[in-house]
Short mmCIF file of C-alpha atoms in Angstrom, two decimals:
data_model
loop_
_atom_site.label_atom_id
_atom_site.label_comp_id
_atom_site.label_asym_id
_atom_site.label_seq_id
_atom_site.Cartn_x
_atom_site.Cartn_y
_atom_site.Cartn_z
CA MET A 404 117.27 51.02 35.93
CA GLU A 405 113.87 52.53 35.20
CA ASN A 406 112.99 52.66 38.91
CA ARG A 407 116.26 54.40 39.66
CA SER A 408 115.55 57.06 37.02
CA GLU A 409 112.12 57.65 38.49
CA HIS A 410 113.64 57.89 41.97
CA ASP A 411 116.24 60.44 40.74
CA ALA A 412 113.47 62.56 39.26
CA ILE A 413 111.57 62.85 42.56
CA PRO A 414 113.74 65.53 44.32
CA PRO A 415 113.59 68.02 41.40
CA LEU A 416 109.85 67.39 41.10
CA LYS A 417 109.37 68.08 44.80
CA LYS A 418 111.38 71.29 44.44
CA VAL A 419 109.22 72.43 41.53
CA LEU A 420 105.99 71.66 43.39
CA LYS A 421 107.26 73.38 46.54
CA GLY A 422 108.25 76.45 44.52
CA ALA A 423 104.89 76.52 42.72
CA GLY A 424 103.03 76.26 46.03
CA LEU A 425 105.09 79.04 47.60
CA PHE A 426 104.59 81.25 44.55
CA LEU A 427 100.84 80.66 44.66
CA LEU A 428 100.71 81.49 48.37
CA GLY A 429 102.82 84.62 47.82
CA THR A 430 100.57 85.73 44.96
CA PHE A 431 97.48 85.25 47.13
CA LEU A 432 98.99 87.27 50.00
CA SER A 433 100.14 89.95 47.57
CA ARG A 434 96.66 90.32 46.06
CA PHE A 435 95.04 90.37 49.50
CA ILE A 436 97.40 93.05 50.87
CA THR A 437 97.10 95.14 47.69
CA TYR A 438 93.30 94.90 47.81
CA PHE A 439 93.27 95.95 51.47
CA THR A 440 95.65 98.84 50.75
CA ARG A 441 93.45 100.19 47.95
CA ILE A 442 90.33 99.89 50.08
CA PHE A 443 92.12 101.87 52.82
CA ILE A 444 93.14 104.60 50.35
CA ALA A 445 89.63 104.86 48.88
CA ARG A 446 87.90 104.98 52.28
CA TYR A 447 90.43 107.04 54.25
CA PHE A 448 91.55 109.51 51.58
CA GLY A 449 88.46 109.49 49.39
CA PRO A 450 87.65 108.29 45.85
CA GLU A 451 89.18 111.36 44.19
CA GLU A 452 92.55 110.83 45.89
CA TYR A 453 92.39 107.14 45.05
CA GLY A 454 91.75 107.94 41.40
CA LEU A 455 94.70 110.33 41.23
CA PHE A 456 96.91 107.79 43.01
CA SER A 457 95.91 105.13 40.48
CA LEU A 458 96.70 107.56 37.67
CA GLY A 459 100.18 108.13 39.10
CA LEU A 460 100.74 104.38 39.31
CA ALA A 461 99.60 104.00 35.70
CA VAL A 462 102.17 106.55 34.53
CA VAL A 463 104.92 104.75 36.47
CA GLY A 464 103.74 101.42 35.07
CA PHE A 465 103.99 102.85 31.54
CA ALA A 466 107.54 104.12 32.15
CA ALA A 467 108.83 101.00 33.95
CA PRO A 468 109.43 98.78 30.85
CA PHE A 469 111.69 101.47 29.37
CA ALA A 470 113.74 101.48 32.57
CA ALA A 471 114.06 97.67 32.75
CA LEU A 472 115.31 97.26 29.14
CA GLY A 473 114.00 93.68 29.14
CA LEU A 474 116.99 92.62 31.25
CA PRO A 475 114.99 90.82 34.00
CA ILE A 476 114.01 88.25 31.35
CA ALA A 477 117.64 87.97 30.20
CA ILE A 478 118.76 87.42 33.79
CA LYS A 479 116.38 84.47 34.18
CA ARG A 480 117.73 82.98 30.95
CA TYR A 481 121.49 83.49 31.16
CA VAL A 482 122.27 83.16 34.87
CA PRO A 483 121.14 79.50 35.10
CA TYR A 484 122.69 78.82 31.67
CA TYR A 485 126.16 79.96 32.74
CA ARG A 486 125.80 78.44 36.20
CA ALA A 487 125.09 75.05 34.59
CA LYS A 488 128.31 75.43 32.61
CA MET A 489 130.19 76.41 35.82
CA GLU A 490 131.16 79.77 34.28
CA GLU A 491 130.89 81.91 37.40
CA ALA A 492 132.78 84.82 35.82
CA ARG A 493 130.11 85.09 33.13
CA VAL A 494 127.37 84.92 35.77
CA LYS A 495 128.94 87.86 37.60
CA GLY A 496 129.42 89.68 34.31
CA VAL A 497 125.75 89.29 33.34
CA MET A 498 124.63 90.42 36.79
CA LEU A 499 126.93 93.45 36.89
CA PHE A 500 126.15 94.58 33.35
CA SER A 501 122.39 94.20 33.91
CA PHE A 502 122.51 96.07 37.22
CA LEU A 503 124.50 98.99 35.80
CA ALA A 504 122.41 99.17 32.60
CA VAL A 505 119.11 99.20 34.50
CA ALA A 506 120.48 101.69 37.06
CA LEU A 507 121.39 104.07 34.22
CA ALA A 508 118.19 103.53 32.21
CA SER A 509 115.93 103.86 35.26
CA ALA A 510 117.72 107.03 36.40
CA ILE A 511 117.21 108.55 32.94
CA THR A 512 113.56 107.41 32.79
CA GLY A 513 112.85 108.73 36.28
CA GLY A 514 114.66 111.97 35.49
CA VAL A 515 112.67 112.53 32.29
CA LEU A 516 109.39 111.87 34.10
CA PHE A 517 110.46 114.24 36.89
CA LEU A 518 111.28 117.03 34.44
CA LEU A 519 108.08 116.55 32.44
CA SER A 520 105.82 116.30 35.49
CA SER A 521 104.49 119.84 35.24
CA GLN A 522 103.72 119.59 31.52
CA MET A 523 102.05 116.20 31.93
CA ALA A 524 99.92 117.35 34.86
CA THR A 525 98.67 120.53 33.20
CA THR A 526 98.67 119.70 29.50
CA VAL A 527 97.81 116.00 29.39
CA PHE A 528 95.72 115.48 32.54
CA HIS A 529 94.59 119.10 33.16
CA ASN A 530 95.23 118.74 36.89
CA PRO A 531 98.12 120.81 38.36
CA GLU A 532 97.80 118.86 41.62
CA LEU A 533 99.37 115.87 39.89
CA LYS A 534 102.64 117.70 39.25
CA ASP A 535 104.23 116.93 42.63
CA VAL A 536 102.69 113.45 42.69
CA PHE A 537 104.38 112.58 39.39
CA LYS A 538 107.68 113.95 40.71
CA VAL A 539 107.55 111.76 43.81
CA PHE A 540 106.55 108.69 41.80
CA ALA A 541 109.41 109.42 39.38
CA MET A 542 111.86 108.95 42.27
CA SER A 543 110.54 105.42 42.82
CA ILE A 544 111.39 104.22 39.30
CA PRO A 545 115.10 103.38 39.88
CA PHE A 546 114.28 101.51 43.10
CA ALA A 547 111.40 99.60 41.50
CA SER A 548 113.38 98.70 38.36
CA LEU A 549 116.43 97.46 40.24
CA SER A 550 114.27 95.53 42.70
CA SER A 551 112.54 93.80 39.78
CA LEU A 552 115.90 92.95 38.23
CA LEU A 553 117.28 91.46 41.44
CA ALA A 554 114.03 89.59 42.09
CA SER A 555 114.36 88.00 38.64
CA SER A 556 117.93 87.00 39.46
CA PHE A 557 116.58 84.91 42.35
CA GLU A 558 114.81 82.81 39.73
CA GLY A 559 118.06 82.68 37.80
CA PHE A 560 119.71 81.18 40.88
CA GLN A 561 116.76 78.74 41.07
CA ASP A 562 115.55 79.98 44.44
CA ILE A 563 112.12 81.46 43.83
CA LYS A 564 111.25 81.79 47.50
CA TYR A 565 113.38 84.94 47.81
CA ARG A 566 111.46 86.55 44.96
CA VAL A 567 108.22 85.73 46.71
CA TYR A 568 109.50 87.18 50.00
CA THR A 569 110.67 90.45 48.45
CA GLU A 570 108.46 91.17 45.44
CA ARG A 571 105.20 89.61 46.61
CA ILE A 572 105.21 90.04 50.38
CA LEU A 573 107.73 92.58 51.71
CA SER A 574 107.00 95.14 49.00
CA ASN A 575 103.25 95.12 49.62
CA VAL A 576 103.60 95.05 53.40
CA PHE A 577 105.89 98.11 53.28
CA LYS A 578 103.39 99.95 51.06
CA LEU A 579 100.46 99.13 53.33
CA VAL A 580 102.31 100.14 56.52
CA PHE A 581 103.58 103.48 55.19
CA ILE A 582 100.31 104.40 53.48
CA ILE A 583 98.45 103.78 56.75
CA LEU A 584 101.12 105.72 58.67
CA PHE A 585 100.95 108.72 56.35
CA GLY A 586 97.17 108.54 56.40
CA VAL A 587 97.03 108.60 60.21
CA LEU A 588 99.46 111.53 60.24
CA GLY A 589 97.03 113.47 58.07
CA TYR A 590 98.92 113.65 54.79
CA GLY A 591 96.93 113.69 51.57
CA LEU A 592 97.64 112.50 48.05
CA LEU A 593 101.28 113.57 48.18
CA GLY A 594 101.68 111.55 51.36
CA ILE A 595 100.44 108.43 49.57
CA ALA A 596 103.00 109.00 46.81
CA PHE A 597 105.80 109.44 49.36
CA ALA A 598 104.65 106.32 51.22
CA TYR A 599 104.79 104.33 47.97
CA THR A 600 108.26 105.63 47.12
CA ILE A 601 109.67 104.99 50.60
CA ALA A 602 108.24 101.46 50.53
CA THR A 603 109.82 100.87 47.11
CA ALA A 604 113.21 102.07 48.39
CA LEU A 605 112.96 99.78 51.44
CA THR A 606 112.06 96.85 49.20
CA PHE A 607 115.16 97.53 47.11
CA SER A 608 117.34 97.69 50.25
CA SER A 609 115.86 94.42 51.53
CA THR A 610 116.42 92.76 48.17
CA ILE A 611 120.07 93.85 48.17
CA ILE A 612 120.57 92.37 51.65
CA ILE A 613 118.90 89.08 50.71
CA MET A 614 120.93 88.89 47.49
CA LYS A 615 124.13 89.33 49.52
CA LEU A 616 123.08 86.55 51.91
CA LEU A 617 122.23 84.28 48.97
CA SER A 618 125.61 84.98 47.35
CA ASP A 619 127.40 84.11 50.59
CA LYS A 620 125.36 80.92 50.89
CA LEU A 621 126.23 79.84 47.33
CA ALA A 622 129.90 80.63 47.94
CA LEU A 623 129.93 78.37 51.01
CA GLU A 624 128.31 75.53 49.06
CA LYS A 625 131.15 75.38 46.54
#
């Protein structure tokens, strides 16, 4: 009886170890790509542009928690809870409510940042050049917030590999490709901000597609 229990525990343990290994690999690739991207920005655009870009990212990073409303954590808690109880209607309800709430909150957060960009650039940072940069970064907030929410839902569905693919790898690859592209085309700081925002929008689109494929897969398994 004891041997049977140990044997039954092996598949979940293998799944956990496989997921941990994949997450570690994804984190390593993410850090490597991010490091390479920042080196490219600093060398190709110059240290001043890199500093202003980092400042724009810091402002977005400060605003992001307000847009997420803590719902990515709730998704990881309640989706597996209701799935274990076979309450699919509640799973869909949690997903839909979270998506709509974050969409609204992120739109408001991005809109406020967009409207306050001029005042922040001139009054807080004393650099009018940041005005348009903040505006472009503000447009990325809804995409980034919804992508983070959907990426967390992959964990809720106990399939972490999709989170690694989207949040750790695809997102950073898109940013690197578009920042290099805009750099080669001769765009400056504003080009970097647009590259970041376009990459964030593409990550969101990719996450939506993968979520749809995962939903279809789960539906077929029933």
